[in-house]
Coordinates of C-alpha atoms in Angstrom, one line a residue:
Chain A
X1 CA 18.1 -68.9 8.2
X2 CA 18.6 -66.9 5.0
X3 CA 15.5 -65.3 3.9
X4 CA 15.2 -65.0 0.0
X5 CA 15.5 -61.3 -1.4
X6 CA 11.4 -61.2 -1.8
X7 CA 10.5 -62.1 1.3
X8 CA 13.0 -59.6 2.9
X9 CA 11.3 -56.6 0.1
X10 CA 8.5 -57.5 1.3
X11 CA 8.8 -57.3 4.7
X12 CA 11.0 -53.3 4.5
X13 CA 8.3 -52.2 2.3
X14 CA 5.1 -54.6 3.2
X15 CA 2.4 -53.5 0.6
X16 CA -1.4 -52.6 1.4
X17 CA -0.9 -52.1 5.8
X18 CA -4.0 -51.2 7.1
X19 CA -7.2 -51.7 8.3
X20 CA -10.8 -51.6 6.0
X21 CA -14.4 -50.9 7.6
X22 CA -15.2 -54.2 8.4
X23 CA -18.7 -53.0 8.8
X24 CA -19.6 -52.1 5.2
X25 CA -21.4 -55.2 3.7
X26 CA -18.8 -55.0 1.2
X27 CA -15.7 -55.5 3.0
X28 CA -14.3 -59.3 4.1
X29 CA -12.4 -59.9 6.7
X30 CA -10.5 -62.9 7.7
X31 CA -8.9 -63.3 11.0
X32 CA -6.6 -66.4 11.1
X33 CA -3.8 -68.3 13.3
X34 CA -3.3 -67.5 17.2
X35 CA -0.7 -65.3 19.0
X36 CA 0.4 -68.9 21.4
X37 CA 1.5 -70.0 17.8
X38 CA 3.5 -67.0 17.0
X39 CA 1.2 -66.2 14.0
X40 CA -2.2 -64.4 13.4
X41 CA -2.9 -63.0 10.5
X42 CA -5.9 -60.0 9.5
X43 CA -7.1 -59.8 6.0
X44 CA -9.4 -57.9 4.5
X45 CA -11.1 -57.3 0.9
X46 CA -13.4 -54.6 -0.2
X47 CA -15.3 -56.0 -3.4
X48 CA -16.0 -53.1 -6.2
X49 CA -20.5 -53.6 -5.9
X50 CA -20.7 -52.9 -9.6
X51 CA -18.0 -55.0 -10.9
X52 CA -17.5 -57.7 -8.7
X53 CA -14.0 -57.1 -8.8
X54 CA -11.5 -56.9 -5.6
X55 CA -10.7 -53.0 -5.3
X56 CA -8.8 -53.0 -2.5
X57 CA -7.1 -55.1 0.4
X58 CA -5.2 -54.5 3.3
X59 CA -3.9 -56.9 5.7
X60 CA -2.0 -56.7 9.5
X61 CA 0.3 -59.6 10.5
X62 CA 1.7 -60.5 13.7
X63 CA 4.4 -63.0 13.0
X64 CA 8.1 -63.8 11.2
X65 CA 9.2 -62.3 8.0
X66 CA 7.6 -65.1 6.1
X67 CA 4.3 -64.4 7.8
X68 CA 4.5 -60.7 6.8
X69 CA 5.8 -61.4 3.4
X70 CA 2.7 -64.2 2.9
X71 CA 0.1 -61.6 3.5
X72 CA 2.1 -58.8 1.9
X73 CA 2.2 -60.5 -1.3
X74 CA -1.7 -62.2 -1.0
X75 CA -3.2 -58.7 -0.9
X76 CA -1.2 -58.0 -4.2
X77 CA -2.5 -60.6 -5.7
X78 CA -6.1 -60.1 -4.7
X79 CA -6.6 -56.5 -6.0
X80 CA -8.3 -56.6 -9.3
X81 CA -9.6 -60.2 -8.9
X82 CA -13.3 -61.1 -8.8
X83 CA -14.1 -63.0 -5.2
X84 CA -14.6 -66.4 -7.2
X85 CA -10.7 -66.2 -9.0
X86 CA -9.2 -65.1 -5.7
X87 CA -10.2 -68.5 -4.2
X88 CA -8.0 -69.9 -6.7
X89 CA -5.0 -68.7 -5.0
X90 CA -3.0 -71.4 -3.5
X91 CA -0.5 -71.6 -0.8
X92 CA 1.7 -73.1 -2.8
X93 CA 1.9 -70.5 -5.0
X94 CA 3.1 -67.9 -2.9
X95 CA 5.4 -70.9 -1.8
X96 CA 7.4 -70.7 -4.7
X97 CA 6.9 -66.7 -5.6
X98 CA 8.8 -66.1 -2.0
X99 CA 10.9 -68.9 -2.1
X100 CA 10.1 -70.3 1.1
X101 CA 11.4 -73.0 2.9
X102 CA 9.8 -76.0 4.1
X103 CA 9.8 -75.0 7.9
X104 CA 8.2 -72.0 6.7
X105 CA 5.2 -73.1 4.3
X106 CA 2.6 -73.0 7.1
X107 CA 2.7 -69.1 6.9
X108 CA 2.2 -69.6 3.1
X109 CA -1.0 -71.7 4.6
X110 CA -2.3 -69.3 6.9
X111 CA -2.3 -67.0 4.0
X112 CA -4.4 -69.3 1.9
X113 CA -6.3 -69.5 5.0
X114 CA -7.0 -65.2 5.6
X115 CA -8.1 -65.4 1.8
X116 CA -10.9 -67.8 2.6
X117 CA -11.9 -66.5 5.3
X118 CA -12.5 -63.3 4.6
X119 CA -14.2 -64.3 1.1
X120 CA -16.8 -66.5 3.5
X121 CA -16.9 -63.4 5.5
X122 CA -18.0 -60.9 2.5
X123 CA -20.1 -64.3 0.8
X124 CA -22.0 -64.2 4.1
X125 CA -22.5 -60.6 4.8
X126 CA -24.0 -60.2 1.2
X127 CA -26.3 -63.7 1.8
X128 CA -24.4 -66.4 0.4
X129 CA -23.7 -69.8 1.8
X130 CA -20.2 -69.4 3.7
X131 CA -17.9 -72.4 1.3
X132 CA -17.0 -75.3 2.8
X133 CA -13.0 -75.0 3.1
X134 CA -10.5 -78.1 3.6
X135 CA -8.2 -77.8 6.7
X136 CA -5.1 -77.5 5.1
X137 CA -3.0 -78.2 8.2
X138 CA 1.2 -78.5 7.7
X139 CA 2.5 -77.4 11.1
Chain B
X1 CA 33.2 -45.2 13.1
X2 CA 30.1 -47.9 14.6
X3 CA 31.4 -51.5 12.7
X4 CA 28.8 -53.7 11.9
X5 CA 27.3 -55.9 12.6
X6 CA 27.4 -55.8 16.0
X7 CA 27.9 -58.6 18.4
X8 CA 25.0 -59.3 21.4
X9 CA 24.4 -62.9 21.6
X10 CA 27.6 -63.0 23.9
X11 CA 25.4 -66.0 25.8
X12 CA 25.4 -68.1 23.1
X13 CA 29.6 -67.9 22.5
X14 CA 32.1 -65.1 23.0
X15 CA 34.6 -63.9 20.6
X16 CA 38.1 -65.3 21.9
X17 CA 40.3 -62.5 23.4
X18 CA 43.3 -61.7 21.6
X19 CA 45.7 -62.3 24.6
X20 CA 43.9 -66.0 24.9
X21 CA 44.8 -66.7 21.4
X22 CA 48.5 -65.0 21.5
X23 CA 48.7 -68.2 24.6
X24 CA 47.3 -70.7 22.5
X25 CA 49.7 -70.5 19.1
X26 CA 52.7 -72.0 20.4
X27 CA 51.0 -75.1 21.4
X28 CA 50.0 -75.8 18.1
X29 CA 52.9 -75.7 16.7
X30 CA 56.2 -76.3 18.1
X31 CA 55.2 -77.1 21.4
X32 CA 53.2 -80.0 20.1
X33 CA 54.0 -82.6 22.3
X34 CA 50.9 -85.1 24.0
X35 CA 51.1 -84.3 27.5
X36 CA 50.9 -87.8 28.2
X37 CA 54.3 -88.8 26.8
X38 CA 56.1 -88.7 30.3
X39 CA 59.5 -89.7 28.5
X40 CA 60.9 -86.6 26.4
X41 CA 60.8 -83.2 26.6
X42 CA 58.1 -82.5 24.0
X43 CA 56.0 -84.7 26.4
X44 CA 56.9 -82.6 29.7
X45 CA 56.6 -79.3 28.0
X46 CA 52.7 -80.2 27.3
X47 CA 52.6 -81.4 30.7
X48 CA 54.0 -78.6 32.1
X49 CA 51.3 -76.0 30.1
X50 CA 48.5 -78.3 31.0
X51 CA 49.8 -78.3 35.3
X52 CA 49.3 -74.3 34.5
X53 CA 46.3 -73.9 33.0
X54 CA 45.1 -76.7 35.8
X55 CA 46.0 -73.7 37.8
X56 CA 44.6 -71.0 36.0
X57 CA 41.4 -72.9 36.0
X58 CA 41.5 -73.9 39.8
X59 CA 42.2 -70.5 41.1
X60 CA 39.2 -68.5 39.7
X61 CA 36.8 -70.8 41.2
X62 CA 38.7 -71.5 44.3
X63 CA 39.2 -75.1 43.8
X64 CA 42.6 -77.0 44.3
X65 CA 44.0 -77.8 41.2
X66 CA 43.9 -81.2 41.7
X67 CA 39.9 -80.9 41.4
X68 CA 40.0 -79.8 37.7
X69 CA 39.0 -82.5 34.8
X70 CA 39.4 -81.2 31.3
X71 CA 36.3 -81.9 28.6
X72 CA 35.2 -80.6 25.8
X73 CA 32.8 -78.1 26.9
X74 CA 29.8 -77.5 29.1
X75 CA 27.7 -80.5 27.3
X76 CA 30.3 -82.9 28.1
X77 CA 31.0 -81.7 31.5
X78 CA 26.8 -81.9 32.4
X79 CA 26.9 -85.7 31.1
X80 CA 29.5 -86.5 33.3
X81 CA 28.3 -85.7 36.4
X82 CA 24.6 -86.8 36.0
X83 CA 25.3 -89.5 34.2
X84 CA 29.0 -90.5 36.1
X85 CA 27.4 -89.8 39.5
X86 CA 24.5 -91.9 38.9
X87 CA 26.3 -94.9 38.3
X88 CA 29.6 -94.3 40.4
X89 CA 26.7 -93.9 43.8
X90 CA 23.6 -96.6 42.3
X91 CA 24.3 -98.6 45.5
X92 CA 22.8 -95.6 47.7
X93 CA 19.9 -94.8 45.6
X94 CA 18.9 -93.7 42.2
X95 CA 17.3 -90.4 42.4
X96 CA 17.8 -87.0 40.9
X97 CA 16.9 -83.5 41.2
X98 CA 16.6 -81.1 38.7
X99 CA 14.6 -77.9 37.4
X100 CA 12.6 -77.4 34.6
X101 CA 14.6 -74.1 33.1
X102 CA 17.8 -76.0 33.1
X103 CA 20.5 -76.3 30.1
X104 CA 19.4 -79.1 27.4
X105 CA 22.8 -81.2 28.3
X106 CA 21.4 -81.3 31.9
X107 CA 17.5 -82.4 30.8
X108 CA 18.5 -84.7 28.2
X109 CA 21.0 -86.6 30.3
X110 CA 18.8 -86.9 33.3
X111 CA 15.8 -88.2 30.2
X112 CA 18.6 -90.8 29.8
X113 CA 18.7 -91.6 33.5
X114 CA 15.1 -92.1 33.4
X115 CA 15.4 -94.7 30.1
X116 CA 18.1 -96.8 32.4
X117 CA 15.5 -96.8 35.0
X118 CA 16.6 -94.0 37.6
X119 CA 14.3 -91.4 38.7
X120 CA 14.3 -87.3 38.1
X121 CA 12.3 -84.9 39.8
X122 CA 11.9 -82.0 37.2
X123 CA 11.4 -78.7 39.7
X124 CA 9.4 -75.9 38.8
X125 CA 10.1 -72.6 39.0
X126 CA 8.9 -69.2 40.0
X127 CA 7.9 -66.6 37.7
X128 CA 11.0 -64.6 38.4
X129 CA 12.9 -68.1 37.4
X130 CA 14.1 -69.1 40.9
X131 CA 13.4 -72.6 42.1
X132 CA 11.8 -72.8 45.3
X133 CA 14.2 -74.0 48.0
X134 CA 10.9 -75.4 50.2
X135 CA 10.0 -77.4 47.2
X136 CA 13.9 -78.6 46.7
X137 CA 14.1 -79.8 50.2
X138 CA 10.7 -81.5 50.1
X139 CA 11.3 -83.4 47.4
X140 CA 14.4 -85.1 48.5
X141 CA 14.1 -88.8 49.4
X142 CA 16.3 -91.7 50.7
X143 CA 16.8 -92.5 47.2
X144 CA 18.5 -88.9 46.3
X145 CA 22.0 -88.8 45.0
X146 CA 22.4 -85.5 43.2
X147 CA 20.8 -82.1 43.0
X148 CA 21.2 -80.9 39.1
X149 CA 20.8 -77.0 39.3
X150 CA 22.8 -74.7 37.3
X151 CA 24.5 -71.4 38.4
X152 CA 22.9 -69.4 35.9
X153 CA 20.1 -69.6 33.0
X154 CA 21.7 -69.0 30.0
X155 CA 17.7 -67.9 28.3
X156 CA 17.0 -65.4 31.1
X157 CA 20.5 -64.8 33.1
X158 CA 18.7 -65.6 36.5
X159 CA 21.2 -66.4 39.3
X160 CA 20.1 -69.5 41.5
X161 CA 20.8 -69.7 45.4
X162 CA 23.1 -71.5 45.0
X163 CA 24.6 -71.0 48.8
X164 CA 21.3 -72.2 50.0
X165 CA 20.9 -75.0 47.7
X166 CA 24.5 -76.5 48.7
X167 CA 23.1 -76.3 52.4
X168 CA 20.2 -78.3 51.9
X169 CA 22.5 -80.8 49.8
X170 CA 24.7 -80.9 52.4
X171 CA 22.5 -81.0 55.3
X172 CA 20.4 -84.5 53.7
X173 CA 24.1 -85.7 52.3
X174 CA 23.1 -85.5 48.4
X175 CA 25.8 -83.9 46.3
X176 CA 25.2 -80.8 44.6
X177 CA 26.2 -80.7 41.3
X178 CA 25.9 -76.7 39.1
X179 CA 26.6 -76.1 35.3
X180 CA 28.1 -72.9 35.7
X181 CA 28.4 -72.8 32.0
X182 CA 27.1 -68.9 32.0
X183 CA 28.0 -67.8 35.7
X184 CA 31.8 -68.6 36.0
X185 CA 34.2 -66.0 34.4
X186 CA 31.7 -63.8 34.6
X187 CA 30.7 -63.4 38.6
X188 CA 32.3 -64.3 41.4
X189 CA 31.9 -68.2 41.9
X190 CA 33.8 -69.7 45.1
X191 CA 33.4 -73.6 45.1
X192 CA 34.4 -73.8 48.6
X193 CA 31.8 -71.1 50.1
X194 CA 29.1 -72.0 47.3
X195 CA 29.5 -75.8 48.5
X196 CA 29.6 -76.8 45.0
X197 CA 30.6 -80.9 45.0
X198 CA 30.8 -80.9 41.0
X199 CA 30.4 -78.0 38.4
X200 CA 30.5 -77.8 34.5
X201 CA 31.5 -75.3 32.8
X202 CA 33.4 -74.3 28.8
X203 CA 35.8 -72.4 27.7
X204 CA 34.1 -70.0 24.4
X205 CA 31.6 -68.8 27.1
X206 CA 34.6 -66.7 28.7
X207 CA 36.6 -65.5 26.0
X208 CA 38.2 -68.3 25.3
X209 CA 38.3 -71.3 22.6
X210 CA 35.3 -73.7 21.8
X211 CA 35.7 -77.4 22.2
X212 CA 37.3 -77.1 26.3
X213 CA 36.2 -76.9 29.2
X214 CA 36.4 -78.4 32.6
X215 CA 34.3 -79.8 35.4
X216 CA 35.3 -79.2 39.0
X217 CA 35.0 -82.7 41.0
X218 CA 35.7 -82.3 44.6
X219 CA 38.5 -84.3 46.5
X220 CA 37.5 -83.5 50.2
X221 CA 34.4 -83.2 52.5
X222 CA 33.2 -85.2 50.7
X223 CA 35.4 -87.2 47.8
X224 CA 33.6 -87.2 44.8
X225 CA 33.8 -89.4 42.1
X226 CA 32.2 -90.4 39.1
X227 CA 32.3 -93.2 36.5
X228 CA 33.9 -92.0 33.3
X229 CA 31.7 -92.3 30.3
X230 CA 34.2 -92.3 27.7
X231 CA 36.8 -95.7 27.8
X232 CA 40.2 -94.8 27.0
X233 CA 43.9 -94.2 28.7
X234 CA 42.8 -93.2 31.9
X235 CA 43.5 -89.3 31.6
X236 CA 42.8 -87.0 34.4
X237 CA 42.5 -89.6 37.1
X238 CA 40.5 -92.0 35.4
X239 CA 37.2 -89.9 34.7
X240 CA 37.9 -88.6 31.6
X241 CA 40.2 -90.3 29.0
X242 CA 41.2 -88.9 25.8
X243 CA 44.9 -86.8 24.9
X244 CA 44.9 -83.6 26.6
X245 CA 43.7 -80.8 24.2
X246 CA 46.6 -78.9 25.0
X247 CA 46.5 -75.8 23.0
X248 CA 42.5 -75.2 24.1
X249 CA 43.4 -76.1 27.5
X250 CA 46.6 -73.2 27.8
X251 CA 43.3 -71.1 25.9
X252 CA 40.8 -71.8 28.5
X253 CA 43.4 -71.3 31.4
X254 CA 44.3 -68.3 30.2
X255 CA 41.0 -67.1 29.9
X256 CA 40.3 -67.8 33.5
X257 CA 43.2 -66.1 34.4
X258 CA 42.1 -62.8 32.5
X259 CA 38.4 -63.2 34.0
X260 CA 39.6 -63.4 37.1
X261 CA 41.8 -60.0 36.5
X262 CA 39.2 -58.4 35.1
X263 CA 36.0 -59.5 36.4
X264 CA 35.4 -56.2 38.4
X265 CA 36.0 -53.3 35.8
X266 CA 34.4 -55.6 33.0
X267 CA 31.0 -56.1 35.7
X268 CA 30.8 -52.6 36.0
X269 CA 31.2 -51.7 32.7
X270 CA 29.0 -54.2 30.9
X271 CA 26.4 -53.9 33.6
X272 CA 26.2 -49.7 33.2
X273 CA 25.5 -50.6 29.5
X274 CA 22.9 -53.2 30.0
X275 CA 21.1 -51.1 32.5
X276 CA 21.1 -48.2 30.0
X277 CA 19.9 -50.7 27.0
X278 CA 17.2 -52.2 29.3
X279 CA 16.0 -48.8 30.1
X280 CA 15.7 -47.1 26.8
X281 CA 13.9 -50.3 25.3
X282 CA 11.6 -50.2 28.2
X283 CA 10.1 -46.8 27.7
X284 CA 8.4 -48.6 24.6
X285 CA 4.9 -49.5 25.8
X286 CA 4.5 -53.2 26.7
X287 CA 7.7 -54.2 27.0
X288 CA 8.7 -56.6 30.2
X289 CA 12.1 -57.8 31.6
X290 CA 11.8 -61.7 32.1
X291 CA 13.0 -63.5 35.0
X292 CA 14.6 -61.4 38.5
X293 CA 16.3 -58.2 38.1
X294 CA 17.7 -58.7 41.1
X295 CA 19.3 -61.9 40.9
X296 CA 20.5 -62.0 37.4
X297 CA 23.9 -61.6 35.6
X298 CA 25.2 -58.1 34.8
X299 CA 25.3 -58.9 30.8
X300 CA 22.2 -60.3 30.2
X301 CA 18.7 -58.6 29.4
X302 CA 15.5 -60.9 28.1
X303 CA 13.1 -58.4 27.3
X304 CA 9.3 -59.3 25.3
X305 CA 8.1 -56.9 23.7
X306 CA 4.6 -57.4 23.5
X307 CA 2.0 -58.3 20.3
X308 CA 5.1 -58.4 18.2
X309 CA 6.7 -61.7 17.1
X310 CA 10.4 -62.2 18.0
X311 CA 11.9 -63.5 15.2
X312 CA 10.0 -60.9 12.7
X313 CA 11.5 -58.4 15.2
X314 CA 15.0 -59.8 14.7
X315 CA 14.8 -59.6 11.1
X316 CA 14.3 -55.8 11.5
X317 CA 18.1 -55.2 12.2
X318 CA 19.9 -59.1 12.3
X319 CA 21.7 -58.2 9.7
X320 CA 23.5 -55.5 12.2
X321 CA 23.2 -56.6 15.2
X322 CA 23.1 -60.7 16.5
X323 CA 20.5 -61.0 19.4
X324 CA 18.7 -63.7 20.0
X325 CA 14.9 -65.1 20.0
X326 CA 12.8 -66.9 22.1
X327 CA 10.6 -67.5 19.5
X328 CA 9.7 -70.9 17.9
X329 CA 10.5 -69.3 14.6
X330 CA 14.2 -69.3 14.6
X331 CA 14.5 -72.7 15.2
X332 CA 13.8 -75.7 13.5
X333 CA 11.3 -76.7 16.6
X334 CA 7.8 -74.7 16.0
X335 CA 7.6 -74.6 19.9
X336 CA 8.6 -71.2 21.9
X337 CA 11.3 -71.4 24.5
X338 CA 10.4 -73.7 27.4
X339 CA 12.8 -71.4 29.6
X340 CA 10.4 -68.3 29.3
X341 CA 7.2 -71.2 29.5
X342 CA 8.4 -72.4 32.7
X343 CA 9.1 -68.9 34.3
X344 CA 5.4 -68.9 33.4
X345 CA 5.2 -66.7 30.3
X346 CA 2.3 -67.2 27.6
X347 CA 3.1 -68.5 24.6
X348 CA 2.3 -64.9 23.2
X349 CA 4.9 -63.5 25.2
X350 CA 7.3 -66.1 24.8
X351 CA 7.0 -66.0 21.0
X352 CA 7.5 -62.1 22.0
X353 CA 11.1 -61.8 23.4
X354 CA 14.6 -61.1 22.9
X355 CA 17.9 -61.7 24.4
X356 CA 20.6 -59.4 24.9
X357 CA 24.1 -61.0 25.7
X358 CA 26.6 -58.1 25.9
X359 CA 30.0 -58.6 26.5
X360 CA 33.6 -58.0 27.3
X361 CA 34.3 -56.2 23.7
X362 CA 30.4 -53.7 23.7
X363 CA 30.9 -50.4 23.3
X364 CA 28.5 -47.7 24.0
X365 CA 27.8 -46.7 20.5
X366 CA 27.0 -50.3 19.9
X367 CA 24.5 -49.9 22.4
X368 CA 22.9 -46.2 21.1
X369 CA 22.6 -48.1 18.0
X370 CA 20.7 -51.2 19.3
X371 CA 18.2 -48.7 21.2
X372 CA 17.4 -46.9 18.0
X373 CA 17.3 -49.7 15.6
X374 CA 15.1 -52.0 18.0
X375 CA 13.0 -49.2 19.0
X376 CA 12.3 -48.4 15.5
X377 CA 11.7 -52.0 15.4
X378 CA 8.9 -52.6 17.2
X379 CA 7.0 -49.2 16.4
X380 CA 7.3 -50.1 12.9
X381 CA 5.8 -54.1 13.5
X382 CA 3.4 -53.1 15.9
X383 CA 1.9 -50.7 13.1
X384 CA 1.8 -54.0 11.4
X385 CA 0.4 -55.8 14.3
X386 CA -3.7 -56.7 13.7
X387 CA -3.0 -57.6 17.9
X388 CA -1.5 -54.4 18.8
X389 CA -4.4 -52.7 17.4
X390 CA -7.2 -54.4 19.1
X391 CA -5.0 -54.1 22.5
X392 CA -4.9 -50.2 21.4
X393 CA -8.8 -50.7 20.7
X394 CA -9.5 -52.2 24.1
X395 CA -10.2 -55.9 23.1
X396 CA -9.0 -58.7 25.2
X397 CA -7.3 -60.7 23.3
X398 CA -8.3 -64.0 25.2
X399 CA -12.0 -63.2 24.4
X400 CA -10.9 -64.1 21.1
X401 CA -11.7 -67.8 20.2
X402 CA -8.4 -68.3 18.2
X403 CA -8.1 -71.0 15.2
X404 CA -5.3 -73.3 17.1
X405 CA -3.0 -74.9 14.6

């Protein structure tokens, strides 16, 4: 399978590698997918206390080029965005900005999927109700 | 000068060798004849190249030439003996053995068995990939007409008993039937002292053209036969009809011929390098050889490479070098290989691995190249890898409770 020319970018030069403190009350993190399905996924935020704005994340992937390139581009996306416009993200988004193929939109999902969860994980670490999330399940 | 990109998939096909091809072009053109047409010369000149390559074929397995059916390749030649066997021998039972790691031509046709109401034992087998030869005896029955077990995997390269599994054939009077699809060309393979009663196996395995092949039927102690599955002019005594593919036939004779003449300097040459590639790559940390070291074929390395997926591995370097994955990823199935399941492997580790297939035409610079370029590889993904670094911080991984898709 080809890959398009962003998703192979992303994956020579994957942006924001890394792990935050995922014990400061500020930091999210979302672990999602399993290694028996060839995907797991770690992403974090770290949300500016003052401004309420996304001031850094970092992610680690375990999976294809797709995989890699999903979380890659989602931590782009979610510096600079408050934690309420970064649920906004979609997986089909990040669909069409990578060009994926159809056997390859569930990494797009899991992405959607690392966002969430590590926006519940920052809501409930600063005492807010953890948000009711829709499976989104294409596998 | 290193060329890429480099060839080591050699288990998925192998380039033809030039010397096969150089046979092959005067059959396509002036020596066109259908080898059928017993009345004119263009006729007995096909003939005459098919009787050779019969030949060719017959002698690197030790089989008389007599014994040789032409297909079109391995798939063909593993539907004709399950499927020809199990109807030529319904009136002495309906029962066939088989193991779990073998070659999709050989599961699917024995699936079909099932549908037309026969009855497969699927074996299991070790987690070095060998089947159990207790297990294999035990689950023969009055009903038993065939044991389906191949040579060698194609996945993992693991070498079956083969010997030992024609002796309990023999000894309960089932025939033993092998797709030697991977193994012949490429070790020594001896019909006669491997008691092999029918065995598949293709020509673009061996250096020689896709779309031919052959299966060896035997003719004595016992007379095998089996019903042909394809209707037609009664070509090669009646179990295979269809005009002789005459220039792929000279192709794959010739092939056999210069496997057979070469078998010994390529083993040791190709083996030397797999040995060295399998080394280097397993100074990495975490890295494990699937299947037996020990009983395995000399150009052929699976190796996982732990908390890194395969086919994001592959895309590190696949546009240099061909390997090939185990992963789900780089096929349209989302499931990892059920070779590397059944030898046991976690879906982790399946998802993990790689296969090296090197081959008649690897150099040794090829081979430098592939150790750096993988190496790098996997240092690189594992940095990337949130499981590599809670294995690095000590956490178990299956304390984890994992959100199953």
């Amino acid at each position: 399978m080809a890959y398009s020319e962003k998703v192979i970018d992303h994956y020579q030069n994957p942006k924001n590698v890394g792990t935050l403190d995922k014990s400061k009350s500020n930091v999210g993190t979302g672990l999602v997918g399993a290694p028996e399905c060839g995907d797991v996924m770690r992403l974090q935020i770290e949300v500016d206390d003052a401004t309420g704005l996304i001031k850094d994340a970092r992610f680690k992937t375990f999976g294809c080029g797709s995989a890699i390139a999903s979380s890659s581009l989602a931590t782009e996306w979610l510096k600079g965005k408050t934690v309420d416009e970064a649920l906004t993200i979609d997986n089909m988004t990040i669909v069409e900005e990578l060009n994926l193929p159809p056997v390859k939109i569930h990494c797009s999902v899991l992405a959607e999927d690392a966002i969430k969860a590590a926006i519940n994980d920052y809501r409930v670490k600063n005492g807010m109700e953890a948000l009711k999330l829709d499976d989104k399940v294409v596998h | 000068m290193l060329k890429l990109p480099i060839y080591l998939d050699n288990n998925a096909t192998t380039p033809m060798d030039p010397r096969v091809l150089e046979a092959m072009i005067p059959y396509f053109t002036e020596k066109f004849g259908n080898a059928a047409s017993r009345n004119h010369p263009f006729g007995w000149e096909g003939e005459e190249a098919v009787d050779y390559a019969r030949e060719q074929v017959a002698k690197l397995i030790g089989a008389d030439p007599k014994e040789i059916i032409f297909t079109s390749g391995a798939t063909e030649g593993d539907n004709l003996a399950i499927k020809g066997v199990f109807e030529m021998y319904a009136s002495k039972g309906n029962h066939i053995i088989t193991a779990t790691t073998e070659h999709k031509a050989v599961l699917d046709a024995c699936k079909h068995i099932e549908k037309l109401g026969g009855e497969v034992t699927y074996l299991e087998v070790k987690p070095d990939g060998l089947i159990d030869l207790a297990q294999l005896e035990a689950a023969i029955k009055p009903t038993t007409i065939l044991i389906a077990i191949m040579y060698a995997n194609n996945e993992v390269g693991v070498i079956q008993p083969v010997k030992e599994i024609s002796a309990i054939a023999k000894r309960h009077g089932v025939l033993f039937f092998t797709d030697g699809t991977q193994a012949v060309g490429k070790i020594p393979v001896d019909v006669n002292k491997d008691g092999i009663d029918l065995m598949a196996f293709s020509g673009h395995k061996m250096y020689g053209p896709k779309g031919v092949g052959a299966i060896y039927v035997r003719r004595k102690n016992p007379r095998v036969k089996v019903t042909a599955q394809m209707d037609g002019g009664g070509h090669e005594r009646g179990m295979r009809s269809g005009t002789l593919n005459v220039p792929g036939i000279v192709g794959l004779g010739k092939a056999c011929e210069l496997c057979m003449l070469d078998m010994e300097a390529d083993t040791k040459r190709i083996s030397a390098m797999r040995d060295k590639l399998e080394n280097a790559l397993l100074k990495l940390e975490e890295a494990y050889v699937n299947g037996s070291k020990e009983h395995r074929l000399p150009h052929v390395s699976n190796i996982s490479f732990k908390y890194v997926e395969g086919e994001g591995l592959m895309m590190g370097f696949n546009k240099n070098i061909a390997v090939s994955s185990g992963s789900a990823c780089t096929s349209a199935s989302l499931e990892p290989s059920y070779v590397l399941k059944a030898l046991g492997l976690g879906d982790d580790l399946a998802h993990s691995s790689l296969r090296f297939g090197l081959g008649r035409f690897t150099t040794e610079d090829q081979i430098d190249y592939t150790i750096e370029q993988v190496s790098n590889t996997v240092l690189k993904l594992r940095e990337m890898s949130p499981l590599w670094e809670m294995f690095k911080e000590g956490i178990d991984l299956n304390s984890i409770e994992w959100a199953h898709h």
